[in-house]
Amino acid sequence: MYRAMPEERFPIPAVDLTRLDPAFHRAVVDYSTSEAPGTVIVDTPNCYLYHVGEGGTATRYGVGIGRAGFEWSGRAHIAYGREWPVWTPPADMIARQPPLEKWRYGQPPGINNALGARALYIHQGNRDTLYRLHGTGEAHTIGKAISSGCVRLLHQDIVHLYDKVKWGSPIVVLA
């Protein structure tokens, strides 16, 4: 499940499982919800993302979430996704973290790109929320409130989720 992925455009190393709490390993679990199959639910208090399946099940992923002051919650949809996306930090992030100025016009795709192997773009109506579901190679950040608001999954998990989610799928981010 968390093997190396040399077949990727930018090879993904295996996850160092000593840096990942087993509670955050991907798993198919029983999950009771009134949301339709295909819905993505982010349980921010518990650092889990659920991709709702059929028959009262869901695939559960451990996630890293936005730190205090950078949280987002609500209903939206997955507008689209990108494999190995370019990352462009928002102006307010550059203002808070001046070293990011070098990426004002975009950080090229790659294993060290801030969005990682995949990104799923969250919109409300036709408006980009600027929040993403995206990859990370930093296993120690899963299960923590550490990001600037985005929901991060291990590279292997975002690749798995990306292959399952349909554009337009609802997303519910719980506070």
CSV table of C-alpha atoms in Angstrom, one decimal:
chain,number,residue,atom,x,y,z
A,1,MET,CA,0.0,0.0,0.0
A,2,TYR,CA,2.8,2.4,0.8
A,3,ARG,CA,5.3,1.0,-1.5
A,4,ALA,CA,7.7,2.9,-3.8
A,5,MET,CA,6.1,4.0,-7.0
A,6,PRO,CA,8.9,4.1,-9.6
A,7,GLU,CA,6.4,4.1,-12.5
A,8,GLU,CA,5.3,7.7,-11.6
A,9,ARG,CA,6.5,10.6,-13.7
A,10,PHE,CA,8.6,11.6,-10.7
A,11,PRO,CA,9.3,8.3,-8.8
A,12,ILE,CA,7.7,8.3,-5.3
A,13,PRO,CA,9.7,6.6,-2.5
A,14,ALA,CA,8.1,4.1,-0.1
A,15,VAL,CA,6.7,5.7,3.0
A,16,ASP,CA,8.8,5.4,6.1
A,17,LEU,CA,6.2,3.6,8.3
A,18,THR,CA,8.1,4.4,11.5
A,19,ARG,CA,7.0,8.0,10.9
A,20,LEU,CA,3.3,7.2,10.4
A,21,ASP,CA,0.9,6.2,13.2
A,22,PRO,CA,-0.8,3.0,12.1
A,23,ALA,CA,-4.2,4.6,13.0
A,24,PHE,CA,-3.7,6.8,9.9
A,25,HIS,CA,-3.0,3.9,7.4
A,26,ARG,CA,-5.5,3.7,4.5
A,27,ALA,CA,-8.3,1.3,5.3
A,28,VAL,CA,-11.8,0.3,4.1
A,29,VAL,CA,-14.1,0.8,7.1
A,30,ASP,CA,-17.7,0.7,8.1
A,31,TYR,CA,-19.0,4.2,7.8
A,32,SER,CA,-22.6,5.3,8.4
A,33,THR,CA,-23.6,8.6,6.6
A,34,SER,CA,-26.5,10.1,4.8
A,35,GLU,CA,-24.1,11.4,2.2
A,36,ALA,CA,-24.2,9.7,-1.2
A,37,PRO,CA,-21.5,7.2,-2.4
A,38,GLY,CA,-18.7,9.2,-4.1
A,39,THR,CA,-18.8,12.0,-1.5
A,40,VAL,CA,-15.6,13.0,0.1
A,41,ILE,CA,-15.9,13.8,3.9
A,42,VAL,CA,-13.0,15.4,5.8
A,43,ASP,CA,-13.3,14.8,9.5
A,44,THR,CA,-10.9,17.6,10.6
A,45,PRO,CA,-11.1,17.0,14.4
A,46,ASN,CA,-9.9,13.4,13.9
A,47,CYS,CA,-7.6,13.9,10.9
A,48,TYR,CA,-9.4,11.5,8.6
A,49,LEU,CA,-10.8,11.8,5.0
A,50,TYR,CA,-13.5,9.4,4.0
A,51,HIS,CA,-14.4,8.5,0.4
A,52,VAL,CA,-17.9,7.2,0.8
A,53,GLY,CA,-18.5,3.8,-0.8
A,54,GLU,CA,-21.6,1.6,-1.2
A,55,GLY,CA,-23.3,-0.4,1.6
A,56,GLY,CA,-22.2,1.6,4.6
A,57,THR,CA,-18.5,1.6,3.9
A,58,ALA,CA,-15.8,4.1,3.1
A,59,THR,CA,-12.2,4.2,2.3
A,60,ARG,CA,-10.5,6.1,5.2
A,61,TYR,CA,-7.3,8.0,4.8
A,62,GLY,CA,-5.2,9.7,7.4
A,63,VAL,CA,-4.6,13.4,6.6
A,64,GLY,CA,-2.8,16.5,7.8
A,65,ILE,CA,-5.1,19.6,8.1
A,66,GLY,CA,-4.9,23.3,8.5
A,67,ARG,CA,-3.3,24.7,11.6
A,68,ALA,CA,-5.2,27.1,13.9
A,69,GLY,CA,-6.4,30.2,12.0
A,70,PHE,CA,-6.2,28.4,8.6
A,71,GLU,CA,-9.0,25.9,8.9
A,72,TRP,CA,-11.9,25.8,6.5
A,73,SER,CA,-15.2,23.9,6.7
A,74,GLY,CA,-18.3,23.6,4.7
A,75,ARG,CA,-19.8,22.0,1.6
A,76,ALA,CA,-18.3,22.3,-1.8
A,77,HIS,CA,-17.3,20.0,-4.8
A,78,ILE,CA,-14.2,18.6,-6.3
A,79,ALA,CA,-14.0,20.7,-9.5
A,80,TYR,CA,-11.1,18.9,-11.1
A,81,GLY,CA,-7.7,17.4,-10.4
A,82,ARG,CA,-4.2,17.6,-11.7
A,83,GLU,CA,-1.4,15.0,-11.8
A,84,TRP,CA,2.0,16.5,-10.7
A,85,PRO,CA,0.6,20.1,-10.6
A,86,VAL,CA,2.4,23.4,-10.6
A,87,TRP,CA,2.0,25.1,-7.2
A,88,THR,CA,1.6,28.8,-7.0
A,89,PRO,CA,1.4,30.2,-3.4
A,90,PRO,CA,-1.2,32.8,-2.8
A,91,ALA,CA,0.0,36.4,-2.2
A,92,ASP,CA,-1.0,36.3,1.5
A,93,MET,CA,1.1,33.2,2.0
A,94,ILE,CA,4.1,34.8,0.3
A,95,ALA,CA,3.6,37.8,2.6
A,96,ARG,CA,3.7,35.5,5.7
A,97,GLN,CA,6.6,33.4,4.3
A,98,PRO,CA,8.9,35.7,2.2
A,99,PRO,CA,11.1,32.8,1.1
A,100,LEU,CA,8.1,31.6,-1.0
A,101,GLU,CA,8.6,34.6,-3.3
A,102,LYS,CA,10.7,32.5,-5.6
A,103,TRP,CA,7.6,30.5,-6.4
A,104,ARG,CA,5.3,33.5,-7.1
A,105,TYR,CA,5.0,32.4,-10.7
A,106,GLY,CA,4.8,28.7,-9.9
A,107,GLN,CA,6.8,25.8,-8.4
A,108,PRO,CA,7.5,23.2,-11.1
A,109,PRO,CA,6.0,19.7,-10.6
A,110,GLY,CA,8.1,17.2,-8.8
A,111,ILE,CA,8.5,15.1,-5.7
A,112,ASN,CA,9.3,18.2,-3.6
A,113,ASN,CA,6.5,20.4,-5.0
A,114,ALA,CA,4.2,21.6,-2.2
A,115,LEU,CA,1.2,19.9,-3.9
A,116,GLY,CA,3.0,16.6,-4.4
A,117,ALA,CA,1.9,13.9,-6.8
A,118,ARG,CA,-1.7,15.0,-7.3
A,119,ALA,CA,-4.1,17.8,-6.3
A,120,LEU,CA,-7.9,17.9,-6.2
A,121,TYR,CA,-9.3,21.5,-6.4
A,122,ILE,CA,-12.2,22.4,-4.2
A,123,HIS,CA,-14.8,24.9,-5.5
A,124,GLN,CA,-17.9,26.4,-4.0
A,125,GLY,CA,-20.2,27.1,-7.0
A,126,ASN,CA,-17.9,28.4,-9.7
A,127,ARG,CA,-15.5,29.9,-7.2
A,128,ASP,CA,-12.1,28.3,-6.3
A,129,THR,CA,-11.8,28.2,-2.5
A,130,LEU,CA,-8.0,28.0,-2.9
A,131,TYR,CA,-8.1,24.9,-0.7
A,132,ARG,CA,-6.8,21.6,-2.1
A,133,LEU,CA,-6.6,17.9,-1.3
A,134,HIS,CA,-2.9,17.2,-2.2
A,135,GLY,CA,0.0,14.9,-1.7
A,136,THR,CA,3.0,15.0,0.7
A,137,GLY,CA,6.0,12.9,1.3
A,138,GLU,CA,6.1,14.1,4.9
A,139,ALA,CA,4.6,11.1,6.8
A,140,HIS,CA,5.1,12.8,10.2
A,141,THR,CA,2.6,15.5,9.3
A,142,ILE,CA,-0.3,13.1,8.9
A,143,GLY,CA,-2.6,13.3,11.9
A,144,LYS,CA,-1.5,16.9,12.7
A,145,ALA,CA,-2.9,20.4,12.2
A,146,ILE,CA,0.1,21.8,10.4
A,147,SER,CA,-0.8,23.1,6.9
A,148,SER,CA,-1.9,26.5,5.6
A,149,GLY,CA,-5.4,25.1,5.3
A,150,CYS,CA,-5.1,22.4,2.6
A,151,VAL,CA,-5.7,18.8,3.4
A,152,ARG,CA,-2.6,16.7,2.8
A,153,LEU,CA,-2.5,13.0,2.2
A,154,LEU,CA,0.5,10.7,1.6
A,155,HIS,CA,1.6,10.6,-2.1
A,156,GLN,CA,0.4,7.0,-2.3
A,157,ASP,CA,-3.0,7.9,-0.8
A,158,ILE,CA,-3.6,11.0,-3.0
A,159,VAL,CA,-2.8,8.8,-6.1
A,160,HIS,CA,-5.3,6.2,-4.8
A,161,LEU,CA,-8.0,8.8,-4.1
A,162,TYR,CA,-7.4,10.7,-7.3
A,163,ASP,CA,-8.1,7.5,-9.3
A,164,LYS,CA,-11.4,7.0,-7.5
A,165,VAL,CA,-12.9,10.5,-7.3
A,166,LYS,CA,-15.1,11.9,-10.1
A,167,TRP,CA,-15.0,15.6,-11.0
A,168,GLY,CA,-18.0,17.3,-9.5
A,169,SER,CA,-18.2,15.0,-6.5
A,170,PRO,CA,-19.4,16.6,-3.3
A,171,ILE,CA,-17.0,17.3,-0.5
A,172,VAL,CA,-18.0,18.0,3.1
A,173,VAL,CA,-15.4,19.4,5.4
A,174,LEU,CA,-16.4,19.0,9.1
A,175,ALA,CA,-15.3,21.5,11.7
